[in-house]
Backbone as CSV, one residue per row, in Angstrom:
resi,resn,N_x,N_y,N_z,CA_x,CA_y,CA_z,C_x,C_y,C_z
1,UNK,-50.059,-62.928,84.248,-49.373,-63.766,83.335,-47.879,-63.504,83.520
2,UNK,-47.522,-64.578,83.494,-45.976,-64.208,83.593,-44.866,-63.921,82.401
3,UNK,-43.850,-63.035,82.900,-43.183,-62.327,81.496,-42.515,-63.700,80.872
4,UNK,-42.317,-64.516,81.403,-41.367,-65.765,80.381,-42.483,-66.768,79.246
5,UNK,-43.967,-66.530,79.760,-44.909,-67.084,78.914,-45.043,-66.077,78.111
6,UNK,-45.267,-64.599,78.257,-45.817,-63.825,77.374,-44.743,-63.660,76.361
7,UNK,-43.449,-63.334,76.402,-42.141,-63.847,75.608,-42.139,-65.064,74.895
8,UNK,-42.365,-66.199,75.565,-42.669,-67.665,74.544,-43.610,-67.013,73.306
9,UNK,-44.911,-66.727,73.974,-45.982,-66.411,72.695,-45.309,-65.045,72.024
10,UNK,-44.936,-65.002,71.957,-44.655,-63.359,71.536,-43.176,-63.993,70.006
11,UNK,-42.485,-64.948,70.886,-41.764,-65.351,69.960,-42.382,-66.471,69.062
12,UNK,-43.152,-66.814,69.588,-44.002,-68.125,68.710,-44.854,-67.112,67.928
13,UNK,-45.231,-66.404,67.787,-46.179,-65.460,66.628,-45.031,-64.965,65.895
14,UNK,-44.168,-64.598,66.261,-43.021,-64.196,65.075,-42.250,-65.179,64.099
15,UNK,-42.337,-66.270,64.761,-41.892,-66.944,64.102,-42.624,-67.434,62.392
16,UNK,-41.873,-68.045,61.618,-42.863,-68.748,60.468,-43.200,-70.332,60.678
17,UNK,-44.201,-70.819,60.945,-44.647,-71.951,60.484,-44.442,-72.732,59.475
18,UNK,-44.116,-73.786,59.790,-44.061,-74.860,58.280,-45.584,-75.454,57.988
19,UNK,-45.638,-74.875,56.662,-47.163,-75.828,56.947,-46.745,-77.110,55.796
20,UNK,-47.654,-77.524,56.703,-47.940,-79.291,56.331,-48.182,-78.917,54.590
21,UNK,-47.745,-80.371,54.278,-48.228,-80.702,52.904,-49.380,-81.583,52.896
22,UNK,-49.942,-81.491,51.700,-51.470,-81.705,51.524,-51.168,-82.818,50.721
23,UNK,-51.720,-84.233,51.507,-51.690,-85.684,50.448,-52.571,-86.203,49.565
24,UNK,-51.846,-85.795,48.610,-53.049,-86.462,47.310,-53.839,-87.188,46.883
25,UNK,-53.308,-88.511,47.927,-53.846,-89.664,47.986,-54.982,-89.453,47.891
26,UNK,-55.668,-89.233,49.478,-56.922,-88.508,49.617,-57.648,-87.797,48.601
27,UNK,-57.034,-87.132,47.963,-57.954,-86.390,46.686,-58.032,-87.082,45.570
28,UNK,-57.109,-87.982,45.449,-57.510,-88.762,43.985,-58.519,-89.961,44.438
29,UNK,-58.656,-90.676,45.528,-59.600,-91.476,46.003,-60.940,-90.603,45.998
30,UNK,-61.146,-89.332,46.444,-62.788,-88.321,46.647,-62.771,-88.471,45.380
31,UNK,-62.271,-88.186,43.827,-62.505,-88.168,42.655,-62.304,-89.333,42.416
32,UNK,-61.780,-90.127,42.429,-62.522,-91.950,41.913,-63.547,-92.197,42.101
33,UNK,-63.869,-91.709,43.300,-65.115,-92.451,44.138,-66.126,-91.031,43.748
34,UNK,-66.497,-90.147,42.785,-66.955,-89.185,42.334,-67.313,-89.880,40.718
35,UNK,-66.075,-90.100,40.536,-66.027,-91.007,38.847,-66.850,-92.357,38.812
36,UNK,-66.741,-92.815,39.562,-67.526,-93.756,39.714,-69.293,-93.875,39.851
37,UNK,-69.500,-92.735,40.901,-70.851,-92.352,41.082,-71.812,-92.039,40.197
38,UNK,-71.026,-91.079,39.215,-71.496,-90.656,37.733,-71.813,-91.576,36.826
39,UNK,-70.624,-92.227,37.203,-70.848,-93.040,36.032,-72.001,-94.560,35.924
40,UNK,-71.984,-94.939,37.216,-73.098,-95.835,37.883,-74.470,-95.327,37.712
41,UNK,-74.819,-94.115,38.012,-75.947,-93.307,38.178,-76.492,-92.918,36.980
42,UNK,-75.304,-92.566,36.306,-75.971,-92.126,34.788,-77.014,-92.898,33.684
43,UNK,-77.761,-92.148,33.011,-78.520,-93.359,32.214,-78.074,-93.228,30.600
44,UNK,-78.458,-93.912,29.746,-77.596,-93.545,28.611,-79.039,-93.827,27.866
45,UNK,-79.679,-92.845,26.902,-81.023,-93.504,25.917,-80.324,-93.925,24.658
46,UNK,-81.079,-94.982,24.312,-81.188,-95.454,23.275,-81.556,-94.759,22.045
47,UNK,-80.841,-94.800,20.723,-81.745,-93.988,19.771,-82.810,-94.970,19.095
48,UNK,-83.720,-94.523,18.805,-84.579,-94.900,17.870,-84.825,-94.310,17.021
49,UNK,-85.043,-94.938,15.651,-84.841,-94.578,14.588,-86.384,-95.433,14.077
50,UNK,-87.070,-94.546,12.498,-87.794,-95.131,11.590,-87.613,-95.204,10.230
51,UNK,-87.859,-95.973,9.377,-87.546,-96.308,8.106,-88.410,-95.241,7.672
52,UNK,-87.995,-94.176,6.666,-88.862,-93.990,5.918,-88.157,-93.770,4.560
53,UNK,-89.001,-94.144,3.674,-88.802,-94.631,2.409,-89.372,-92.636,1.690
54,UNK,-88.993,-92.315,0.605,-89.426,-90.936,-0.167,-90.122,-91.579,-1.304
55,UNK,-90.943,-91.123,-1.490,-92.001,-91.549,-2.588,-91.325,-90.840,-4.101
56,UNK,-91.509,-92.050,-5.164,-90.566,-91.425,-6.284,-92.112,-91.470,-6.498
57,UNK,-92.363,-90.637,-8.256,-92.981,-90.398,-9.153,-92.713,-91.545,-9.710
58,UNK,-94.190,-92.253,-10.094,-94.195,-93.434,-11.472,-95.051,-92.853,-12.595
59,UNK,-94.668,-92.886,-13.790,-95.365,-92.681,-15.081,-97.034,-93.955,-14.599
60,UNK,-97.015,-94.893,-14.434,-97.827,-95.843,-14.336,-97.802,-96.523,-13.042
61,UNK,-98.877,-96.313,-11.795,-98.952,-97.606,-10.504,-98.737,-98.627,-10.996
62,UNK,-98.069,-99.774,-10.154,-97.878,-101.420,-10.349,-99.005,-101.749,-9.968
63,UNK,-100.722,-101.141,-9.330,-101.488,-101.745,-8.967,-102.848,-100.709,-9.664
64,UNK,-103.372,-101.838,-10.151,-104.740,-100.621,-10.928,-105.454,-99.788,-9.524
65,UNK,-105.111,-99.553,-8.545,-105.843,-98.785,-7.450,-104.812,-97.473,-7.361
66,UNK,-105.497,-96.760,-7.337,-105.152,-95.114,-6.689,-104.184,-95.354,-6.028
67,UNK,-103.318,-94.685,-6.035,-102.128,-94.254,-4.708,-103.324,-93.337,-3.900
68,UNK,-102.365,-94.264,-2.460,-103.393,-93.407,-1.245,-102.665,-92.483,-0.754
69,UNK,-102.483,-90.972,-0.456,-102.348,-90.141,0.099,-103.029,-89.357,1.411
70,UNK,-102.248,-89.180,2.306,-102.729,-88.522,3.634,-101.936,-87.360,3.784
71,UNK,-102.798,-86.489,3.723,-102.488,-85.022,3.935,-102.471,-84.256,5.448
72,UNK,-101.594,-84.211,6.108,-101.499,-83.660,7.145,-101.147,-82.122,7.964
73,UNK,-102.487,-81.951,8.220,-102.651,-80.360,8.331,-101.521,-80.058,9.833
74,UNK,-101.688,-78.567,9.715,-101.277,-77.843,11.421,-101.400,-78.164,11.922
75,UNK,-102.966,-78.070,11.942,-103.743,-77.918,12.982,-104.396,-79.118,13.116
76,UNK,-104.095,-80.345,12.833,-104.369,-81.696,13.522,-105.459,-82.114,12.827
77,UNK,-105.636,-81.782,11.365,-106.524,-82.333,10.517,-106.038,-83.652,9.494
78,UNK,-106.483,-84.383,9.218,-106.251,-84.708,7.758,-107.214,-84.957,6.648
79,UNK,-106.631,-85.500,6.056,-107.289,-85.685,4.623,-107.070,-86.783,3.927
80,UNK,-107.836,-87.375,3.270,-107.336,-88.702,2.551,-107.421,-88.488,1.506
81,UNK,-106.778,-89.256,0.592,-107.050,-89.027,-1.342,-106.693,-90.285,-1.482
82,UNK,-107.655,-90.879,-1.972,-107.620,-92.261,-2.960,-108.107,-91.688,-4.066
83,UNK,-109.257,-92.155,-4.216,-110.043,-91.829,-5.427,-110.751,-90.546,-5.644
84,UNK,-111.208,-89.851,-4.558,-111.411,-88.651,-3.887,-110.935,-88.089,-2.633
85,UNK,-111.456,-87.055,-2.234,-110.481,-86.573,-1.048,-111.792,-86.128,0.167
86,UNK,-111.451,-87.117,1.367,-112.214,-87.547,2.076,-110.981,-86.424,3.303
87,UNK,-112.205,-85.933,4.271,-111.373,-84.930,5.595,-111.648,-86.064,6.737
88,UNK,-110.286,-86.115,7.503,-110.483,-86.841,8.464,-110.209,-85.651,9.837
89,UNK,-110.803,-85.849,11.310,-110.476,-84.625,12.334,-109.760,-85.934,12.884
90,UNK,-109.125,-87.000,13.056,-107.859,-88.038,13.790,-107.854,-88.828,12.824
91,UNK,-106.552,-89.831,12.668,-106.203,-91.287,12.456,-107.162,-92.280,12.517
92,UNK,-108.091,-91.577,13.431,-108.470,-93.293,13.811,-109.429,-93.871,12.817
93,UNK,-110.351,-92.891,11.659,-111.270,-93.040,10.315,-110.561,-93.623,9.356
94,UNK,-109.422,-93.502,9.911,-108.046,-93.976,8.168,-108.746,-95.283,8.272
95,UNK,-108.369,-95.754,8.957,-108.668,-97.754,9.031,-109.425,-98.119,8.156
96,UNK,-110.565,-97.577,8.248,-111.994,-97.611,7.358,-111.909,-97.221,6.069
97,UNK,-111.204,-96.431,5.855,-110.248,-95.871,4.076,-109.461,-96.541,3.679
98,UNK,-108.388,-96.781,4.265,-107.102,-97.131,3.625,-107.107,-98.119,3.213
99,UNK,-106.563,-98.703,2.651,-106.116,-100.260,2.413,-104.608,-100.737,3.179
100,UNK,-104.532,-101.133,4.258,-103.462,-101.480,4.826,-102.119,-102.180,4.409
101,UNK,-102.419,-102.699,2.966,-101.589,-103.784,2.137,-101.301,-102.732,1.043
102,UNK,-101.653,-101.228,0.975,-101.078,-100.435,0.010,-100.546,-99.623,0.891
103,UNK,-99.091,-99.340,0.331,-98.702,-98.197,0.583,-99.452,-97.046,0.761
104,UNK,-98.751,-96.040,1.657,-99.164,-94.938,2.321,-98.691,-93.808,1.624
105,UNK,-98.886,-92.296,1.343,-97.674,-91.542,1.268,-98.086,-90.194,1.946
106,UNK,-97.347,-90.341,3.090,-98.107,-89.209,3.993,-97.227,-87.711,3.083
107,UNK,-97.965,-86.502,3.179,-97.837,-85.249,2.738,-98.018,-84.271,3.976
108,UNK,-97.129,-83.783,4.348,-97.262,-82.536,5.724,-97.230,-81.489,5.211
109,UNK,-97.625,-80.961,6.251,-98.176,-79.400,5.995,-96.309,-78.741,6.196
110,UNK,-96.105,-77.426,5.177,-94.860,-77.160,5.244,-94.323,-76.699,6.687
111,UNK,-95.668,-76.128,7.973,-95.550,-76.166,9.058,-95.256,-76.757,10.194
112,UNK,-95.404,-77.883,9.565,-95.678,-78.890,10.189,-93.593,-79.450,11.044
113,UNK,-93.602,-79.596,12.377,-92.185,-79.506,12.771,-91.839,-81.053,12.096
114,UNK,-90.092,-81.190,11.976,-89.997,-82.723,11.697,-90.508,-83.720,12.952
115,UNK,-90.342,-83.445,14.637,-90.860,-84.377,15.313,-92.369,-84.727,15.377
116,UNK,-93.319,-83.696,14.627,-94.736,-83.755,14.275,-94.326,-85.273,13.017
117,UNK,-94.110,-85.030,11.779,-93.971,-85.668,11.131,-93.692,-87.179,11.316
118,UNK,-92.765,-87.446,12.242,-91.874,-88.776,12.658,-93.043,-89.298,13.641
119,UNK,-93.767,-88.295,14.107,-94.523,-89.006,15.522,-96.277,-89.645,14.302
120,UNK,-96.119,-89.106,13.492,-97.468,-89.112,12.685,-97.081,-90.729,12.272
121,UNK,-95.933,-90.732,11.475,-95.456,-92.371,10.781,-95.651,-93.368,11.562
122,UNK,-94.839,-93.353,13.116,-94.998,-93.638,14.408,-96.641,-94.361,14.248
123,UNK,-97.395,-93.386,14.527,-98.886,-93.609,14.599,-99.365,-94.681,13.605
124,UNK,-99.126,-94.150,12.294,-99.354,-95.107,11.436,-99.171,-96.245,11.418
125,UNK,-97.650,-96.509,11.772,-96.848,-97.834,11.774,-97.489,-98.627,12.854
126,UNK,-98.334,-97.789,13.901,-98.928,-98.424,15.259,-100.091,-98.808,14.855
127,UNK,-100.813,-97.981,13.483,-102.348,-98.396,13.491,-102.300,-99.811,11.975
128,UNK,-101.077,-100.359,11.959,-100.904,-101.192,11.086,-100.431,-101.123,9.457
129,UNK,-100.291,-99.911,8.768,-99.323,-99.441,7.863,-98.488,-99.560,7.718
130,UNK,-97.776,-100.615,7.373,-95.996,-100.588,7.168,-95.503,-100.038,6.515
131,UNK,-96.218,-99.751,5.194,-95.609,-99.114,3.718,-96.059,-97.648,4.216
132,UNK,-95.524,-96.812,4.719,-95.751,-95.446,4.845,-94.313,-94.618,4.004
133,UNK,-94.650,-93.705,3.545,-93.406,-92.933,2.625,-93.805,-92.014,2.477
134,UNK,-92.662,-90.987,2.635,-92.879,-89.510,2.982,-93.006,-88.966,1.362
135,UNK,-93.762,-88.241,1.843,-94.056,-87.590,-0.426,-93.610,-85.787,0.197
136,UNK,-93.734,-84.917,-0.820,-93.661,-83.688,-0.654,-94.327,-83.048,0.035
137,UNK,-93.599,-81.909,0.751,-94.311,-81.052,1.642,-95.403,-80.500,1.299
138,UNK,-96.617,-80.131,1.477,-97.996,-79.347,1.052,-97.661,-77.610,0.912
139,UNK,-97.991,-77.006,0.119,-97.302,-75.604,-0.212,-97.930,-74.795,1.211
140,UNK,-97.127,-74.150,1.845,-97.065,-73.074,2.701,-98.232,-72.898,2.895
141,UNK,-99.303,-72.629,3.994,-100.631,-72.048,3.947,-101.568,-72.626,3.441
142,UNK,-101.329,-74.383,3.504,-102.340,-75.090,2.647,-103.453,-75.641,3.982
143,UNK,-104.538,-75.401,3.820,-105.819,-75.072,5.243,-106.599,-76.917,4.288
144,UNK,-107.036,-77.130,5.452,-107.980,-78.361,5.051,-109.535,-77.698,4.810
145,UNK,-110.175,-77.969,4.061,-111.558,-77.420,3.658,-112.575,-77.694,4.740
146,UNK,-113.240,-77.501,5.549,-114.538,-78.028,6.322,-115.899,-78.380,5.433
């Protein structure tokens, strides 16, 4: 190698470099086009919501028939009370009980989570009950009879 090249490099490593500047352009276009992606891609849910009405206390029904009550256990039982108190093991025996043109007033077990509760009305409102209304929780540890 010759001494006038090894001198060039020798002074070119000592030296300082200018370094380039970095254009922004470029980076605010990768994040538009990032902002955009998100935002195209993303899904947004809808809320859904159900009416439920709270059952007041009347001194006297507006209808000479029993208020119907459904008692809803833990453990995926219920119970009906019209005139007596009939055990149901699903929903699907209500039909045959209830009167569909009377109000409902479902009663949960104090265990019972709120999305248990909302999904039960749900059901109802699906098996043709419109008048469903939430009444008081069932006291702590309340078991359905077999």
């Amino acid at each position: 190698m010759s001494t006038a090249l090894a001198l060039s490099m020798a002074a070119s490593l000592n030296t300082p470099r200018r370094k380039s500047a970095i254009s922004l352009t470029a980076l605010i276009d990768v994040v538009f086009i990032l902002l955009m992606f998100f935002m195209l891609t993303s899904t947004f849910s809808k809320e859904q919501f159900i009416s439920v009405k709270k059952s007041q206390a009347v001194s006297a029904p507006s209808s000479s028939r029993a208020p119907q009550l459904l008692l809803a256990y833990k453990d995926g039982h219920f119970a009906y009370f019209d005139t007596s108190l009939t055990e149901l093991s699903s929903l699907a025996g209500l039909n045959t009980l209830a009167s569909m043109a009377q109000a409902v007033t479902l009663l949960p077990a104090a265990e019972l989570r709120v999305q248990d509760i909302v999904d039960l009305v749900e059901q109802l409102n699906a098996a043709g009950f419109t008048q469903v209304s939430l009444g008081e929780p069932l006291p702590a540890g309340a078991q359905h009879h077999d």
